Amino acid sequence: MLGRTVHDPLGVESDARSASGLGLLPVDTTMSAEKRTVVTTARTRGGVHFTGYEIHMGSTTVEPPAEPFARGGDGHADGACVGNVIGTYLHGALEHPDR
């Protein structure tokens, strides 16, 4: 909801097939029927390593000027940051005291 739009073409979460977000991040999310939950490690742009879990139920397209919030252990980019706004699929990421 921090992004521009959330699309739910299959009606997984709602009868509404699309909704406007807050527009705080230049991202658009499209939901899918399959939910993926996995425990992972990641590293923030500032170099803080942490453990959390990812919940994905679709895909998010990130556009400039957003930068990734973190990189997963396998190197994939996660989330988006613009200024002091952060969006991420990494639950538990903000609980780390050194974040």
mmCIF file with all atom_site columns, C-alpha atoms in Angstrom, residues 37-70:
data_model
loop_
_atom_site.group_PDB
_atom_site.id
_atom_site.type_symbol
_atom_site.label_atom_id
_atom_site.label_alt_id
_atom_site.label_comp_id
_atom_site.label_asym_id
_atom_site.label_entity_id
_atom_site.label_seq_id
_atom_site.pdbx_PDB_ins_code
_atom_site.Cartn_x
_atom_site.Cartn_y
_atom_site.Cartn_z
_atom_site.occupancy
_atom_site.B_iso_or_equiv
_atom_site.pdbx_formal_charge
_atom_site.auth_seq_id
_atom_site.auth_comp_id
_atom_site.auth_asym_id
_atom_site.auth_atom_id
_atom_site.pdbx_PDB_model_num
ATOM 1  C CA . THR A 1 37 ? 6.902  -17.908 2.862   1.00 0.00 ? 37 THR A CA 1
ATOM 2  C CA . VAL A 1 38 ? 10.585 -18.532 3.553   1.00 0.00 ? 38 VAL A CA 1
ATOM 3  C CA . VAL A 1 39 ? 13.063 -17.812 6.364   1.00 0.00 ? 39 VAL A CA 1
ATOM 4  C CA . THR A 1 40 ? 15.982 -15.833 4.994   1.00 0.00 ? 40 THR A CA 1
ATOM 5  C CA . THR A 1 41 ? 19.035 -13.786 5.835   1.00 0.00 ? 41 THR A CA 1
ATOM 6  C CA . ALA A 1 42 ? 19.702 -10.419 4.264   1.00 0.00 ? 42 ALA A CA 1
ATOM 7  C CA . ARG A 1 43 ? 21.935 -7.367  4.414   1.00 0.00 ? 43 ARG A CA 1
ATOM 8  C CA . THR A 1 44 ? 20.711 -3.767  4.381   1.00 0.00 ? 44 THR A CA 1
ATOM 9  C CA . ARG A 1 45 ? 22.288 -1.067  2.225   1.00 0.00 ? 45 ARG A CA 1
ATOM 10 C CA . GLY A 1 46 ? 24.100 0.040   5.389   1.00 0.00 ? 46 GLY A CA 1
ATOM 11 C CA . GLY A 1 47 ? 25.664 -3.409  5.824   1.00 0.00 ? 47 GLY A CA 1
ATOM 12 C CA . VAL A 1 48 ? 23.539 -4.734  8.700   1.00 0.00 ? 48 VAL A CA 1
ATOM 13 C CA . HIS A 1 49 ? 23.002 -8.512  8.452   1.00 0.00 ? 49 HIS A CA 1
ATOM 14 C CA . PHE A 1 50 ? 19.744 -9.875  9.866   1.00 0.00 ? 50 PHE A CA 1
ATOM 15 C CA . THR A 1 51 ? 17.412 -12.860 9.761   1.00 0.00 ? 51 THR A CA 1
ATOM 16 C CA . GLY A 1 52 ? 13.749 -12.530 8.929   1.00 0.00 ? 52 GLY A CA 1
ATOM 17 C CA . TYR A 1 53 ? 11.110 -14.177 6.829   1.00 0.00 ? 53 TYR A CA 1
ATOM 18 C CA . GLU A 1 54 ? 9.760  -13.251 3.432   1.00 0.00 ? 54 GLU A CA 1
ATOM 19 C CA . ILE A 1 55 ? 6.118  -13.438 2.493   1.00 0.00 ? 55 ILE A CA 1
ATOM 20 C CA . HIS A 1 56 ? 5.447  -13.042 -1.220  1.00 0.00 ? 56 HIS A CA 1
ATOM 21 C CA . MET A 1 57 ? 2.092  -13.354 -2.885  1.00 0.00 ? 57 MET A CA 1
ATOM 22 C CA . GLY A 1 58 ? 2.864  -11.902 -6.266  1.00 0.00 ? 58 GLY A CA 1
ATOM 23 C CA . SER A 1 59 ? 5.450  -9.530  -7.634  1.00 0.00 ? 59 SER A CA 1
ATOM 24 C CA . THR A 1 60 ? 6.403  -5.903  -7.255  1.00 0.00 ? 60 THR A CA 1
ATOM 25 C CA . THR A 1 61 ? 7.925  -3.712  -9.946  1.00 0.00 ? 61 THR A CA 1
ATOM 26 C CA . VAL A 1 62 ? 10.305 -1.088  -8.545  1.00 0.00 ? 62 VAL A CA 1
ATOM 27 C CA . GLU A 1 63 ? 11.292 1.995   -10.544 1.00 0.00 ? 63 GLU A CA 1
ATOM 28 C CA . PRO A 1 64 ? 13.884 4.730   -9.978  1.00 0.00 ? 64 PRO A CA 1
ATOM 29 C CA . PRO A 1 65 ? 14.618 6.636   -7.872  1.00 0.00 ? 65 PRO A CA 1
ATOM 30 C CA . ALA A 1 66 ? 13.874 3.767   -5.475  1.00 0.00 ? 66 ALA A CA 1
ATOM 31 C CA . GLU A 1 67 ? 16.782 1.634   -4.288  1.00 0.00 ? 67 GLU A CA 1
ATOM 32 C CA . PRO A 1 68 ? 16.529 -1.834  -2.709  1.00 0.00 ? 68 PRO A CA 1
ATOM 33 C CA . PHE A 1 69 ? 16.046 -1.915  1.063   1.00 0.00 ? 69 PHE A CA 1
ATOM 34 C CA . ALA A 1 70 ? 18.195 -5.043  1.352   1.00 0.00 ? 70 ALA A CA 1
#
